[in-house]
Short mmCIF file of C-alpha atoms in Angstrom, two decimals:
data_model
loop_
_atom_site.label_atom_id
_atom_site.label_comp_id
_atom_site.label_asym_id
_atom_site.label_seq_id
_atom_site.Cartn_x
_atom_site.Cartn_y
_atom_site.Cartn_z
CA UNK A 122 -22.04 -14.50 42.90
CA UNK A 123 -18.42 -15.10 43.78
CA UNK A 124 -18.79 -18.86 43.12
CA UNK A 125 -20.38 -18.16 39.74
CA UNK A 126 -17.54 -15.77 38.83
CA UNK A 127 -14.90 -18.28 39.94
CA UNK A 128 -16.57 -21.10 38.15
CA UNK A 129 -16.71 -19.11 34.84
CA UNK A 130 -13.13 -18.04 35.25
CA UNK A 131 -12.01 -21.65 35.75
CA UNK A 132 -14.02 -22.77 32.73
CA UNK A 133 -12.61 -20.09 30.48
CA UNK A 134 -9.08 -20.95 31.58
CA UNK A 135 -9.74 -24.66 30.99
CA UNK A 136 -11.00 -24.03 27.44
CA UNK A 137 -7.98 -21.78 26.74
CA UNK A 138 -5.66 -24.44 28.06
CA UNK A 139 -7.23 -27.20 25.92
CA UNK A 140 -6.99 -25.04 22.80
CA UNK A 141 -3.34 -24.19 23.55
CA UNK A 142 -2.47 -27.97 23.87
CA UNK A 143 -3.92 -28.70 20.33
CA UNK A 144 -1.37 -26.37 18.56
CA UNK A 145 2.04 -27.68 17.93
CA UNK A 146 4.78 -25.41 16.43
CA UNK A 147 5.80 -26.57 12.96
CA UNK A 148 7.54 -25.53 9.73
CA UNK A 149 5.77 -25.10 6.42
CA UNK A 150 7.82 -25.45 3.31
CA UNK A 151 6.35 -23.78 0.20
CA UNK A 152 7.61 -24.31 -3.41
CA UNK A 153 6.00 -21.98 -5.88
CA UNK A 154 5.90 -20.81 -9.47
CA UNK A 155 5.25 -17.21 -10.34
CA UNK A 156 2.21 -16.81 -12.54
CA UNK A 157 2.61 -13.04 -13.08
CA UNK A 158 6.37 -12.16 -13.29
CA UNK A 159 7.40 -8.80 -12.01
CA UNK A 160 8.99 -7.74 -15.28
CA UNK A 161 5.69 -8.29 -17.35
CA UNK A 162 5.49 -4.48 -17.55
CA UNK A 163 8.71 -4.44 -19.64
CA UNK A 164 7.09 -6.86 -22.19
CA UNK A 165 9.73 -9.40 -21.11
CA UNK A 166 9.64 -13.09 -21.98
CA UNK A 167 10.18 -15.46 -19.15
CA UNK A 168 13.10 -17.71 -19.96
CA UNK A 169 12.72 -19.38 -16.59
CA UNK A 170 9.46 -18.89 -14.78
CA UNK A 171 9.89 -17.23 -11.37
CA UNK A 172 10.48 -19.91 -8.76
CA UNK A 173 10.33 -19.41 -5.01
CA UNK A 174 11.03 -21.48 -1.89
CA UNK A 175 9.91 -20.41 1.55
CA UNK A 176 10.33 -21.90 4.91
CA UNK A 177 7.96 -20.52 7.63
CA UNK A 178 8.14 -21.51 11.27
CA UNK A 179 4.70 -21.15 12.83
CA UNK A 180 5.50 -20.70 16.50
CA UNK A 181 1.94 -19.83 17.48
CA UNK A 182 -1.41 -20.52 15.95
CA UNK A 183 -1.53 -16.93 14.65
CA UNK A 184 2.13 -15.98 13.88
CA UNK A 185 5.10 -17.27 11.80
CA UNK A 186 8.59 -16.23 10.95
CA UNK A 187 10.48 -17.44 7.90
CA UNK A 188 12.97 -17.21 5.10
CA UNK A 189 12.29 -16.90 1.37
CA UNK A 190 14.39 -17.08 -1.75
CA UNK A 191 13.30 -16.64 -5.34
CA UNK A 192 14.88 -16.62 -8.83
CA UNK A 193 13.87 -15.78 -12.42
CA UNK A 194 15.32 -15.12 -15.84
CA UNK A 195 13.60 -12.71 -18.18
CA UNK A 196 14.54 -11.39 -21.70
CA UNK A 197 13.35 -7.97 -22.66
CA UNK A 198 11.53 -7.22 -25.88
CA UNK A 199 13.55 -5.30 -28.51
CA UNK A 200 13.68 -1.74 -27.07
CA UNK A 201 14.04 1.10 -29.56
CA UNK A 202 15.93 4.26 -28.61
CA UNK A 203 15.05 7.75 -29.70
CA UNK A 204 17.80 7.71 -32.37
CA UNK A 205 16.42 4.49 -33.94
CA UNK A 206 19.03 2.08 -32.54
CA UNK A 207 17.79 -1.00 -30.64
CA UNK A 208 18.72 -2.99 -27.61
CA UNK A 209 17.76 -6.26 -25.96
CA UNK A 210 18.84 -7.69 -22.58
CA UNK A 211 18.55 -10.66 -20.20
CA UNK A 212 17.76 -10.14 -16.51
CA UNK A 213 18.73 -12.79 -13.89
CA UNK A 214 16.79 -11.64 -10.87
CA UNK A 215 16.94 -13.08 -7.35
CA UNK A 216 15.64 -12.24 -3.87
CA UNK A 217 16.42 -13.41 -0.35
CA UNK A 218 14.16 -12.16 2.39
CA UNK A 219 12.98 -12.57 5.98
CA UNK A 220 9.28 -12.73 6.35
CA UNK A 221 6.79 -12.34 9.13
CA UNK A 222 3.09 -13.25 8.87
CA UNK A 223 -0.06 -13.10 10.85
CA UNK A 224 -2.44 -16.11 10.18
CA UNK A 225 -6.22 -16.38 10.59
CA UNK A 226 -7.71 -19.26 12.43
CA UNK A 227 -8.20 -22.28 10.24
CA UNK A 228 -11.59 -22.35 8.65
CA UNK A 229 -13.03 -25.85 8.65
CA UNK A 230 -9.44 -26.93 9.76
CA UNK A 231 -8.38 -26.70 6.16
CA UNK A 232 -8.13 -23.01 4.96
CA UNK A 233 -5.54 -20.66 6.34
CA UNK A 234 -5.45 -17.03 5.22
CA UNK A 235 -2.35 -14.98 6.09
CA UNK A 236 -0.57 -11.76 5.36
CA UNK A 237 2.69 -10.19 6.33
CA UNK A 238 5.92 -8.37 5.40
CA UNK A 239 9.07 -9.32 3.57
CA UNK A 240 12.39 -7.56 4.23
CA UNK A 241 15.48 -8.50 2.35
CA UNK A 242 17.82 -8.19 -0.57
CA UNK A 243 17.39 -8.25 -4.37
CA UNK A 244 19.98 -8.70 -7.15
CA UNK A 245 19.59 -8.10 -10.85
CA UNK A 246 22.34 -9.38 -13.25
CA UNK A 247 21.80 -7.74 -16.65
CA UNK A 248 23.42 -9.26 -19.78
CA UNK A 249 23.24 -7.27 -22.97
CA UNK A 250 22.12 -9.41 -25.92
CA UNK A 251 22.05 -6.55 -28.49
CA UNK A 252 22.78 -2.89 -28.34
CA UNK A 253 24.99 -0.61 -26.20
CA UNK A 254 24.99 -0.85 -22.46
CA UNK A 255 25.73 2.82 -21.83
CA UNK A 256 22.65 3.90 -23.95
CA UNK A 257 20.34 1.67 -22.04
CA UNK A 258 21.71 2.83 -18.76
CA UNK A 259 21.35 6.52 -19.78
CA UNK A 260 17.79 6.15 -21.14
CA UNK A 261 16.32 3.48 -18.91
CA UNK A 262 18.62 3.50 -15.80
CA UNK A 263 19.46 -0.19 -16.29
CA UNK A 264 23.03 -1.17 -15.46
CA UNK A 265 24.93 -4.46 -15.72
CA UNK A 266 24.21 -5.43 -12.07
CA UNK A 267 22.24 -3.86 -9.29
CA UNK A 268 21.36 -4.86 -5.74
CA UNK A 269 18.73 -3.24 -3.65
CA UNK A 270 17.03 -3.37 -0.30
CA UNK A 271 13.51 -4.97 -0.59
CA UNK A 272 10.55 -4.44 1.71
CA UNK A 273 7.10 -5.49 0.59
CA UNK A 274 3.84 -6.94 1.79
CA UNK A 275 2.17 -10.17 0.84
CA UNK A 276 -1.30 -11.78 1.20
CA UNK A 277 -1.84 -15.42 0.78
CA UNK A 278 -3.86 -18.61 1.60
CA UNK A 279 -3.07 -22.22 2.13
CA UNK A 280 -5.55 -25.06 1.54
CA UNK A 281 -4.75 -28.43 3.09
CA UNK A 282 -4.99 -31.55 0.98
CA UNK A 283 -4.18 -33.80 4.00
CA UNK A 284 -2.30 -33.65 7.32
CA UNK A 285 1.02 -32.51 5.85
CA UNK A 286 0.34 -31.39 2.23
CA UNK A 287 -1.40 -28.48 0.76
CA UNK A 288 -1.71 -25.96 -1.99
CA UNK A 289 -0.94 -22.14 -1.48
CA UNK A 290 -1.28 -18.93 -3.35
CA UNK A 291 0.27 -15.56 -2.64
CA UNK A 292 0.16 -12.03 -4.04
CA UNK A 293 2.97 -9.48 -3.35
CA UNK A 294 5.92 -7.99 -5.02
CA UNK A 295 9.28 -9.56 -5.45
CA UNK A 296 10.14 -11.96 -8.23
CA UNK A 297 6.45 -12.42 -9.14
CA UNK A 298 3.35 -10.52 -8.36
CA UNK A 299 1.30 -13.78 -8.00
CA UNK A 300 2.68 -17.13 -6.98
CA UNK A 301 0.96 -20.58 -6.60
CA UNK A 302 2.44 -23.85 -5.49
CA UNK A 303 2.61 -26.74 -3.04
CA UNK A 304 3.15 -26.72 0.67
CA UNK A 305 4.51 -29.42 2.90
CA UNK A 306 4.25 -29.27 6.74
CA UNK A 307 7.16 -30.66 8.66
#
């Protein structure tokens, strides 16, 4: 019985060692375009589609840490105040975040599903195109510039097209609610 237990233990350790040797830490760079901008609720028009760039260092098969940056330009629709006057503004919105993610094992060595958290900083630079800034600030709470702390979750998947290239999609809050793009493994 002792020999059987010892043999099974050695076999399990050998399998674990072989699997650990297959994984090499790497960096995934993702360049994405937002397909559902955050400011869609304001009936805004995207003057520059939300763009994002992430660099994720996958240090184990199941975990990664990374940096993300994103930027968009949106113009509001014409907003009418209670007194009948109107306003319109442009919002240049950017984020810089740290991100941590947990990854599933690769399905068929080609599909990776992951989820995690973003923690960082946002900045909105508002430019009035029409109307009075003090009225829009009083009624909507929108000022010329604003910076905030951002913490949000995301869920995504990456499909490989080859050894180093792939496609990815993510949902989460930030500059866009949904993002798609290309991924390159370094």
